[in-house]
Amino acid sequence: MREDVLNGFGNNGGEEFLSFLQTGESMVVNHDDDWKKWYDNIGRMMQIQNPDGSWNGHHCITSPSFCTATCLMILSIENDIQNLQK
């Protein structure tokens, strides 16, 4: 939930996106109601989306395919609540 973490420490690589995905899913799995606050804040990912609708990393994992897929999974966590909480 820290601002510097949500901002990707200034830029994002695929590993930050993967971390966001794992954080969100683990909060839902653990029935942590703070996931709603986290999810509202993760909407900032839309600000770093490429003009063509994709995402890419700015260091380490830079693949647009990996980053876009991971970002879409992050943004759809809300749709997976029932499956994640089984």
PDB file of N, CA and C in Angstrom:
ATOM      1  N   MET A   1       0.816  -1.198   0.000  1.00  0.00           N
ATOM      2  CA  MET A   1       0.000   0.000   0.000  1.00  0.00           C
ATOM      3  C   MET A   1       0.862   1.265   0.000  1.00  0.00           C
ATOM      4  N   ARG A   2       2.162   1.093   0.194  1.00  0.00           N
ATOM      5  CA  ARG A   2       3.035   2.275   0.223  1.00  0.00           C
ATOM      6  C   ARG A   2       3.051   2.951  -1.126  1.00  0.00           C
ATOM      7  N   GLU A   3       3.052   4.260  -1.107  1.00  0.00           N
ATOM      8  CA  GLU A   3       3.016   5.057  -2.327  1.00  0.00           C
ATOM      9  C   GLU A   3       4.190   4.742  -3.254  1.00  0.00           C
ATOM     10  N   ASP A   4       5.402   4.605  -2.690  1.00  0.00           N
ATOM     11  CA  ASP A   4       6.563   4.341  -3.533  1.00  0.00           C
ATOM     12  C   ASP A   4       6.478   2.977  -4.209  1.00  0.00           C
ATOM     13  N   VAL A   5       5.875   2.014  -3.551  1.00  0.00           N
ATOM     14  CA  VAL A   5       5.707   0.688  -4.140  1.00  0.00           C
ATOM     15  C   VAL A   5       4.670   0.741  -5.256  1.00  0.00           C
ATOM     16  N   LEU A   6       3.546   1.398  -4.985  1.00  0.00           N
ATOM     17  CA  LEU A   6       2.494   1.504  -6.010  1.00  0.00           C
ATOM     18  C   LEU A   6       2.958   2.304  -7.214  1.00  0.00           C
ATOM     19  N   ASN A   7       3.912   3.176  -7.014  1.00  0.00           N
ATOM     20  CA  ASN A   7       4.461   3.960  -8.129  1.00  0.00           C
ATOM     21  C   ASN A   7       5.603   3.236  -8.824  1.00  0.00           C
ATOM     22  N   GLY A   8       5.901   2.026  -8.408  1.00  0.00           N
ATOM     23  CA  GLY A   8       6.964   1.257  -9.052  1.00  0.00           C
ATOM     24  C   GLY A   8       8.337   1.858  -8.799  1.00  0.00           C
ATOM     25  N   PHE A   9       8.496   2.541  -7.678  1.00  0.00           N
ATOM     26  CA  PHE A   9       9.778   3.162  -7.333  1.00  0.00           C
ATOM     27  C   PHE A   9      10.265   4.084  -8.443  1.00  0.00           C
ATOM     28  N   GLY A  10       9.344   4.670  -9.195  1.00  0.00           N
ATOM     29  CA  GLY A  10       9.710   5.614 -10.243  1.00  0.00           C
ATOM     30  C   GLY A  10       9.506   5.080 -11.644  1.00  0.00           C
ATOM     31  N   ASN A  11       9.631   3.774 -11.824  1.00  0.00           N
ATOM     32  CA  ASN A  11       9.308   3.150 -13.105  1.00  0.00           C
ATOM     33  C   ASN A  11       8.971   1.689 -12.866  1.00  0.00           C
ATOM     34  N   ASN A  12       8.389   1.063 -13.817  1.00  0.00           N
ATOM     35  CA  ASN A  12       7.911  -0.308 -13.633  1.00  0.00           C
ATOM     36  C   ASN A  12       8.553  -1.266 -14.612  1.00  0.00           C
ATOM     37  N   GLY A  13       8.887  -2.421 -14.117  1.00  0.00           N
ATOM     38  CA  GLY A  13       9.290  -3.545 -14.942  1.00  0.00           C
ATOM     39  C   GLY A  13       8.256  -4.633 -14.755  1.00  0.00           C
ATOM     40  N   GLY A  14       8.338  -5.667 -15.541  1.00  0.00           N
ATOM     41  CA  GLY A  14       7.382  -6.764 -15.433  1.00  0.00           C
ATOM     42  C   GLY A  14       7.339  -7.375 -14.051  1.00  0.00           C
ATOM     43  N   GLU A  15       8.456  -7.338 -13.337  1.00  0.00           N
ATOM     44  CA  GLU A  15       8.456  -7.923 -11.986  1.00  0.00           C
ATOM     45  C   GLU A  15       7.595  -7.113 -11.030  1.00  0.00           C
ATOM     46  N   GLU A  16       7.493  -5.800 -11.228  1.00  0.00           N
ATOM     47  CA  GLU A  16       6.578  -5.006 -10.407  1.00  0.00           C
ATOM     48  C   GLU A  16       5.133  -5.376 -10.732  1.00  0.00           C
ATOM     49  N   PHE A  17       4.839  -5.549 -12.009  1.00  0.00           N
ATOM     50  CA  PHE A  17       3.491  -5.946 -12.389  1.00  0.00           C
ATOM     51  C   PHE A  17       3.146  -7.309 -11.783  1.00  0.00           C
ATOM     52  N   LEU A  18       4.079  -8.242 -11.836  1.00  0.00           N
ATOM     53  CA  LEU A  18       3.854  -9.557 -11.250  1.00  0.00           C
ATOM     54  C   LEU A  18       3.637  -9.444  -9.740  1.00  0.00           C
ATOM     55  N   SER A  19       4.403  -8.583  -9.099  1.00  0.00           N
ATOM     56  CA  SER A  19       4.237  -8.355  -7.667  1.00  0.00           C
ATOM     57  C   SER A  19       2.865  -7.773  -7.347  1.00  0.00           C
ATOM     58  N   PHE A  20       2.400  -6.831  -8.172  1.00  0.00           N
ATOM     59  CA  PHE A  20       1.065  -6.262  -7.967  1.00  0.00           C
ATOM     60  C   PHE A  20       0.005  -7.351  -8.087  1.00  0.00           C
ATOM     61  N   LEU A  21       0.157  -8.233  -9.069  1.00  0.00           N
ATOM     62  CA  LEU A  21      -0.800  -9.319  -9.269  1.00  0.00           C
ATOM     63  C   LEU A  21      -0.816 -10.248  -8.056  1.00  0.00           C
ATOM     64  N   GLN A  22       0.350 -10.644  -7.601  1.00  0.00           N
ATOM     65  CA  GLN A  22       0.431 -11.553  -6.459  1.00  0.00           C
ATOM     66  C   GLN A  22      -0.099 -10.891  -5.184  1.00  0.00           C
ATOM     67  N   THR A  23       0.157  -9.610  -5.017  1.00  0.00           N
ATOM     68  CA  THR A  23      -0.337  -8.892  -3.842  1.00  0.00           C
ATOM     69  C   THR A  23      -1.859  -8.856  -3.848  1.00  0.00           C
ATOM     70  N   GLY A  24      -2.437  -8.453  -4.969  1.00  0.00           N
ATOM     71  CA  GLY A  24      -3.890  -8.365  -5.056  1.00  0.00           C
ATOM     72  C   GLY A  24      -4.563  -9.716  -4.853  1.00  0.00           C
ATOM     73  N   GLU A  25      -4.053 -10.728  -5.520  1.00  0.00           N
ATOM     74  CA  GLU A  25      -4.652 -12.052  -5.387  1.00  0.00           C
ATOM     75  C   GLU A  25      -4.510 -12.589  -3.962  1.00  0.00           C
ATOM     76  N   SER A  26      -3.365 -12.371  -3.342  1.00  0.00           N
ATOM     77  CA  SER A  26      -3.179 -12.882  -1.979  1.00  0.00           C
ATOM     78  C   SER A  26      -4.088 -12.155  -0.991  1.00  0.00           C
ATOM     79  N   MET A  27      -4.328 -10.875  -1.215  1.00  0.00           N
ATOM     80  CA  MET A  27      -5.242 -10.140  -0.335  1.00  0.00           C
ATOM     81  C   MET A  27      -6.661 -10.695  -0.468  1.00  0.00           C
ATOM     82  N   VAL A  28      -7.083 -11.002  -1.681  1.00  0.00           N
ATOM     83  CA  VAL A  28      -8.415 -11.568  -1.896  1.00  0.00           C
ATOM     84  C   VAL A  28      -8.495 -12.967  -1.291  1.00  0.00           C
ATOM     85  N   VAL A  29      -7.489 -13.802  -1.540  1.00  0.00           N
ATOM     86  CA  VAL A  29      -7.471 -15.168  -1.009  1.00  0.00           C
ATOM     87  C   VAL A  29      -7.580 -15.153   0.516  1.00  0.00           C
ATOM     88  N   ASN A  30      -6.918 -14.204   1.143  1.00  0.00           N
ATOM     89  CA  ASN A  30      -6.906 -14.123   2.609  1.00  0.00           C
ATOM     90  C   ASN A  30      -8.070 -13.323   3.184  1.00  0.00           C
ATOM     91  N   HIS A  31      -9.035 -12.982   2.341  1.00  0.00           N
ATOM     92  CA  HIS A  31     -10.224 -12.232   2.766  1.00  0.00           C
ATOM     93  C   HIS A  31      -9.842 -10.924   3.457  1.00  0.00           C
ATOM     94  N   ASP A  32      -8.788 -10.308   2.996  1.00  0.00           N
ATOM     95  CA  ASP A  32      -8.310  -9.034   3.535  1.00  0.00           C
ATOM     96  C   ASP A  32      -9.098  -7.911   2.861  1.00  0.00           C
ATOM     97  N   ASP A  33      -9.971  -7.260   3.618  1.00  0.00           N
ATOM     98  CA  ASP A  33     -10.813  -6.217   3.041  1.00  0.00           C
ATOM     99  C   ASP A  33     -10.019  -5.020   2.533  1.00  0.00           C
ATOM    100  N   ASP A  34      -8.759  -4.902   2.897  1.00  0.00           N
ATOM    101  CA  ASP A  34      -7.931  -3.823   2.371  1.00  0.00           C
ATOM    102  C   ASP A  34      -7.680  -3.967   0.877  1.00  0.00           C
ATOM    103  N   TRP A  35      -7.985  -5.138   0.297  1.00  0.00           N
ATOM    104  CA  TRP A  35      -7.763  -5.313  -1.135  1.00  0.00           C
ATOM    105  C   TRP A  35      -8.578  -4.287  -1.916  1.00  0.00           C
ATOM    106  N   LYS A  36      -9.723  -3.874  -1.398  1.00  0.00           N
ATOM    107  CA  LYS A  36     -10.549  -2.895  -2.105  1.00  0.00           C
ATOM    108  C   LYS A  36      -9.831  -1.555  -2.214  1.00  0.00           C
ATOM    109  N   LYS A  37      -9.184  -1.146  -1.134  1.00  0.00           N
ATOM    110  CA  LYS A  37      -8.402   0.090  -1.152  1.00  0.00           C
ATOM    111  C   LYS A  37      -7.209  -0.069  -2.097  1.00  0.00           C
ATOM    112  N   TRP A  38      -6.548  -1.221  -2.027  1.00  0.00           N
ATOM    113  CA  TRP A  38      -5.409  -1.504  -2.899  1.00  0.00           C
ATOM    114  C   TRP A  38      -5.861  -1.460  -4.357  1.00  0.00           C
ATOM    115  N   TYR A  39      -6.986  -2.116  -4.648  1.00  0.00           N
ATOM    116  CA  TYR A  39      -7.489  -2.188  -6.021  1.00  0.00           C
ATOM    117  C   TYR A  39      -7.824  -0.797  -6.554  1.00  0.00           C
ATOM    118  N   ASP A  40      -8.424   0.039  -5.736  1.00  0.00           N
ATOM    119  CA  ASP A  40      -8.728   1.407  -6.155  1.00  0.00           C
ATOM    120  C   ASP A  40      -7.455   2.168  -6.507  1.00  0.00           C
ATOM    121  N   ASN A  41      -6.396   1.929  -5.754  1.00  0.00           N
ATOM    122  CA  ASN A  41      -5.123   2.617  -6.010  1.00  0.00           C
ATOM    123  C   ASN A  41      -4.374   2.057  -7.212  1.00  0.00           C
ATOM    124  N   ILE A  42      -4.610   0.806  -7.545  1.00  0.00           N
ATOM    125  CA  ILE A  42      -3.874   0.191  -8.646  1.00  0.00           C
ATOM    126  C   ILE A  42      -4.377   0.711  -9.994  1.00  0.00           C
ATOM    127  N   GLY A  43      -5.502   1.426  -9.989  1.00  0.00           N
ATOM    128  CA  GLY A  43      -6.013   2.024 -11.212  1.00  0.00           C
ATOM    129  C   GLY A  43      -5.030   2.976 -11.864  1.00  0.00           C
ATOM    130  N   ARG A  44      -4.021   3.400 -11.109  1.00  0.00           N
ATOM    131  CA  ARG A  44      -2.979   4.267 -11.672  1.00  0.00           C
ATOM    132  C   ARG A  44      -2.220   3.585 -12.804  1.00  0.00           C
ATOM    133  N   MET A  45      -2.396   2.279 -12.929  1.00  0.00           N
ATOM    134  CA  MET A  45      -1.747   1.572 -14.041  1.00  0.00           C
ATOM    135  C   MET A  45      -2.226   2.111 -15.380  1.00  0.00           C
ATOM    136  N   MET A  46      -3.428   2.647 -15.399  1.00  0.00           N
ATOM    137  CA  MET A  46      -3.964   3.191 -16.642  1.00  0.00           C
ATOM    138  C   MET A  46      -3.129   4.393 -17.111  1.00  0.00           C
ATOM    139  N   GLN A  47      -2.463   5.050 -16.193  1.00  0.00           N
ATOM    140  CA  GLN A  47      -1.651   6.218 -16.532  1.00  0.00           C
ATOM    141  C   GLN A  47      -0.347   5.836 -17.232  1.00  0.00           C
ATOM    142  N   ILE A  48       0.053   4.584 -17.094  1.00  0.00           N
ATOM    143  CA  ILE A  48       1.312   4.155 -17.713  1.00  0.00           C
ATOM    144  C   ILE A  48       1.070   3.227 -18.905  1.00  0.00           C
ATOM    145  N   GLN A  49      -0.183   3.127 -19.310  1.00  0.00           N
ATOM    146  CA  GLN A  49      -0.532   2.308 -20.467  1.00  0.00           C
ATOM    147  C   GLN A  49      -0.022   2.977 -21.740  1.00  0.00           C
ATOM    148  N   ASN A  50       0.475   2.184 -22.664  1.00  0.00           N
ATOM    149  CA  ASN A  50       0.950   2.697 -23.947  1.00  0.00           C
ATOM    150  C   ASN A  50      -0.231   3.175 -24.794  1.00  0.00           C
ATOM    151  N   PRO A  51       0.006   4.071 -25.728  1.00  0.00           N
ATOM    152  CA  PRO A  51      -1.076   4.580 -26.586  1.00  0.00           C
ATOM    153  C   PRO A  51      -1.836   3.485 -27.351  1.00  0.00           C
ATOM    154  N   ASP A  52      -1.169   2.361 -27.627  1.00  0.00           N
ATOM    155  CA  ASP A  52      -1.843   1.280 -28.358  1.00  0.00           C
ATOM    156  C   ASP A  52      -2.613   0.334 -27.443  1.00  0.00           C
ATOM    157  N   GLY A  53      -2.663   0.642 -26.134  1.00  0.00           N
ATOM    158  CA  GLY A  53      -3.411  -0.172 -25.184  1.00  0.00           C
ATOM    159  C   GLY A  53      -2.588  -1.221 -24.468  1.00  0.00           C
ATOM    160  N   SER A  54      -1.334  -1.359 -24.829  1.00  0.00           N
ATOM    161  CA  SER A  54      -0.466  -2.345 -24.193  1.00  0.00           C
ATOM    162  C   SER A  54       0.288  -1.709 -23.023  1.00  0.00           C
ATOM    163  N   TRP A  55       1.020  -2.543 -22.307  1.00  0.00           N
ATOM    164  CA  TRP A  55       1.950  -2.080 -21.285  1.00  0.00           C
ATOM    165  C   TRP A  55       3.296  -2.717 -21.587  1.00  0.00           C
ATOM    166  N   ASN A  56       4.352  -2.087 -21.175  1.00  0.00           N
ATOM    167  CA  ASN A  56       5.667  -2.709 -21.239  1.00  0.00           C
ATOM    168  C   ASN A  56       6.456  -2.289 -20.009  1.00  0.00           C
ATOM    169  N   GLY A  57       7.449  -3.097 -19.678  1.00  0.00           N
ATOM    170  CA  GLY A  57       8.307  -2.771 -18.557  1.00  0.00           C
ATOM    171  C   GLY A  57       9.383  -1.801 -18.984  1.00  0.00           C
ATOM    172  N   HIS A  58       9.893  -1.068 -18.029  1.00  0.00           N
ATOM    173  CA  HIS A  58      10.936  -0.087 -18.307  1.00  0.00           C
ATOM    174  C   HIS A  58      12.310  -0.563 -17.852  1.00  0.00           C
ATOM    175  N   HIS A  59      12.361  -1.761 -17.288  1.00  0.00           N
ATOM    176  CA  HIS A  59      13.629  -2.390 -16.910  1.00  0.00           C
ATOM    177  C   HIS A  59      13.363  -3.877 -16.709  1.00  0.00           C
ATOM    178  N   CYS A  60      14.390  -4.654 -16.709  1.00  0.00           N
ATOM    179  CA  CYS A  60      14.328  -6.110 -16.488  1.00  0.00           C
ATOM    180  C   CYS A  60      13.340  -6.778 -17.431  1.00  0.00           C
ATOM    181  N   ILE A  61      12.131  -7.104 -16.954  1.00  0.00           N
ATOM    182  CA  ILE A  61      11.135  -7.742 -17.827  1.00  0.00           C
ATOM    183  C   ILE A  61      10.424  -6.624 -18.582  1.00  0.00           C
ATOM    184  N   THR A  62      10.730  -6.500 -19.858  1.00  0.00           N
ATOM    185  CA  THR A  62      10.198  -5.387 -20.656  1.00  0.00           C
ATOM    186  C   THR A  62       9.182  -5.849 -21.702  1.00  0.00           C
ATOM    187  N   SER A  63       9.004  -7.128 -21.867  1.00  0.00           N
ATOM    188  CA  SER A  63       8.157  -7.686 -22.919  1.00  0.00           C
ATOM    189  C   SER A  63       6.736  -7.130 -22.869  1.00  0.00           C
ATOM    190  N   PRO A  64       6.282  -6.494 -23.949  1.00  0.00           N
ATOM    191  CA  PRO A  64       4.895  -6.013 -23.979  1.00  0.00           C
ATOM    192  C   PRO A  64       3.875  -7.147 -23.817  1.00  0.00           C
ATOM    193  N   SER A  65       4.167  -8.318 -24.330  1.00  0.00           N
ATOM    194  CA  SER A  65       3.228  -9.442 -24.189  1.00  0.00           C
ATOM    195  C   SER A  65       3.081  -9.838 -22.725  1.00  0.00           C
ATOM    196  N   PHE A  66       4.201 -10.013 -22.037  1.00  0.00           N
ATOM    197  CA  PHE A  66       4.167 -10.390 -20.623  1.00  0.00           C
ATOM    198  C   PHE A  66       3.520  -9.293 -19.790  1.00  0.00           C
ATOM    199  N   CYS A  67       3.950  -8.060 -19.990  1.00  0.00           N
ATOM    200  CA  CYS A  67       3.466  -6.949 -19.168  1.00  0.00           C
ATOM    201  C   CYS A  67       1.981  -6.677 -19.401  1.00  0.00           C
ATOM    202  N   THR A  68       1.540  -6.736 -20.649  1.00  0.00           N
ATOM    203  CA  THR A  68       0.128  -6.502 -20.944  1.00  0.00           C
ATOM    204  C   THR A  68      -0.734  -7.601 -20.333  1.00  0.00           C
ATOM    205  N   ALA A  69      -0.328  -8.844 -20.506  1.00  0.00           N
ATOM    206  CA  ALA A  69      -1.090  -9.954 -19.934  1.00  0.00           C
ATOM    207  C   ALA A  69      -1.176  -9.826 -18.419  1.00  0.00           C
ATOM    208  N   THR A  70      -0.069  -9.493 -17.779  1.00  0.00           N
ATOM    209  CA  THR A  70      -0.055  -9.370 -16.326  1.00  0.00           C
ATOM    210  C   THR A  70      -0.924  -8.203 -15.868  1.00  0.00           C
ATOM    211  N   CYS A  71      -0.842  -7.078 -16.562  1.00  0.00           N
ATOM    212  CA  CYS A  71      -1.661  -5.915 -16.195  1.00  0.00           C
ATOM    213  C   CYS A  71      -3.146  -6.213 -16.356  1.00  0.00           C
ATOM    214  N   LEU A  72      -3.511  -6.924 -17.404  1.00  0.00           N
ATOM    215  CA  LEU A  72      -4.918  -7.283 -17.581  1.00  0.00           C
ATOM    216  C   LEU A  72      -5.393  -8.211 -16.475  1.00  0.00           C
ATOM    217  N   MET A  73      -4.532  -9.103 -16.037  1.00  0.00           N
ATOM    218  CA  MET A  73      -4.882  -9.986 -14.921  1.00  0.00           C
ATOM    219  C   MET A  73      -5.047  -9.176 -13.638  1.00  0.00           C
ATOM    220  N   ILE A  74      -4.184  -8.188 -13.427  1.00  0.00           N
ATOM    221  CA  ILE A  74      -4.298  -7.327 -12.250  1.00  0.00           C
ATOM    222  C   ILE A  74      -5.639  -6.594 -12.260  1.00  0.00           C
ATOM    223  N   LEU A  75      -5.952  -6.000 -13.385  1.00  0.00           N
ATOM    224  CA  LEU A  75      -7.165  -5.197 -13.487  1.00  0.00           C
ATOM    225  C   LEU A  75      -8.436  -6.045 -13.431  1.00  0.00           C
ATOM    226  N   SER A  76      -8.305  -7.357 -13.607  1.00  0.00           N
ATOM    227  CA  SER A  76      -9.479  -8.226 -13.559  1.00  0.00           C
ATOM    228  C   SER A  76      -9.567  -9.044 -12.276  1.00  0.00           C
ATOM    229  N   ILE A  77      -8.726  -8.765 -11.293  1.00  0.00           N
ATOM    230  CA  ILE A  77      -8.768  -9.503 -10.028  1.00  0.00           C
ATOM    231  C   ILE A  77     -10.180  -9.486  -9.448  1.00  0.00           C
ATOM    232  N   GLU A  78     -10.831  -8.352  -9.558  1.00  0.00           N
ATOM    233  CA  GLU A  78     -12.180  -8.216  -8.999  1.00  0.00           C
ATOM    234  C   GLU A  78     -13.134  -9.258  -9.593  1.00  0.00           C
ATOM    235  N   ASN A  79     -12.894  -9.653 -10.823  1.00  0.00           N
ATOM    236  CA  ASN A  79     -13.753 -10.641 -11.486  1.00  0.00           C
ATOM    237  C   ASN A  79     -13.468 -12.069 -11.008  1.00  0.00           C
ATOM    238  N   ASP A  80     -12.350 -12.275 -10.309  1.00  0.00           N
ATOM    239  CA  ASP A  80     -11.934 -13.626  -9.901  1.00  0.00           C
ATOM    240  C   ASP A  80     -12.131 -13.890  -8.415  1.00  0.00           C
ATOM    241  N   ILE A  81     -12.821 -13.001  -7.723  1.00  0.00           N
ATOM    242  CA  ILE A  81     -12.939 -13.139  -6.257  1.00  0.00           C
ATOM    243  C   ILE A  81     -13.483 -14.504  -5.845  1.00  0.00           C
ATOM    244  N   GLN A  82     -14.570 -14.933  -6.454  1.00  0.00           N
ATOM    245  CA  GLN A  82     -15.175 -16.221  -6.048  1.00  0.00           C
ATOM    246  C   GLN A  82     -14.215 -17.380  -6.255  1.00  0.00           C
ATOM    247  N   ASN A  83     -13.490 -17.386  -7.373  1.00  0.00           N
ATOM    248  CA  ASN A  83     -12.532 -18.475  -7.617  1.00  0.00           C
ATOM    249  C   ASN A  83     -11.346 -18.401  -6.671  1.00  0.00           C
ATOM    250  N   LEU A  84     -10.882 -17.193  -6.365  1.00  0.00           N
ATOM    251  CA  LEU A  84      -9.715 -17.053  -5.495  1.00  0.00           C
ATOM    252  C   LEU A  84     -10.035 -17.391  -4.040  1.00  0.00           C
ATOM    253  N   GLN A  85     -11.276 -17.217  -3.638  1.00  0.00           N
ATOM    254  CA  GLN A  85     -11.627 -17.457  -2.234  1.00  0.00           C
ATOM    255  C   GLN A  85     -12.174 -18.857  -1.987  1.00  0.00           C
ATOM    256  N   LYS A  86     -12.106 -19.738  -2.975  1.00  0.00           N
ATOM    257  CA  LYS A  86     -12.559 -21.134  -2.778  1.00  0.00           C
ATOM    258  C   LYS A  86     -11.603 -21.868  -1.882  1.00  0.00           C
TER     259      LYS A  86
END
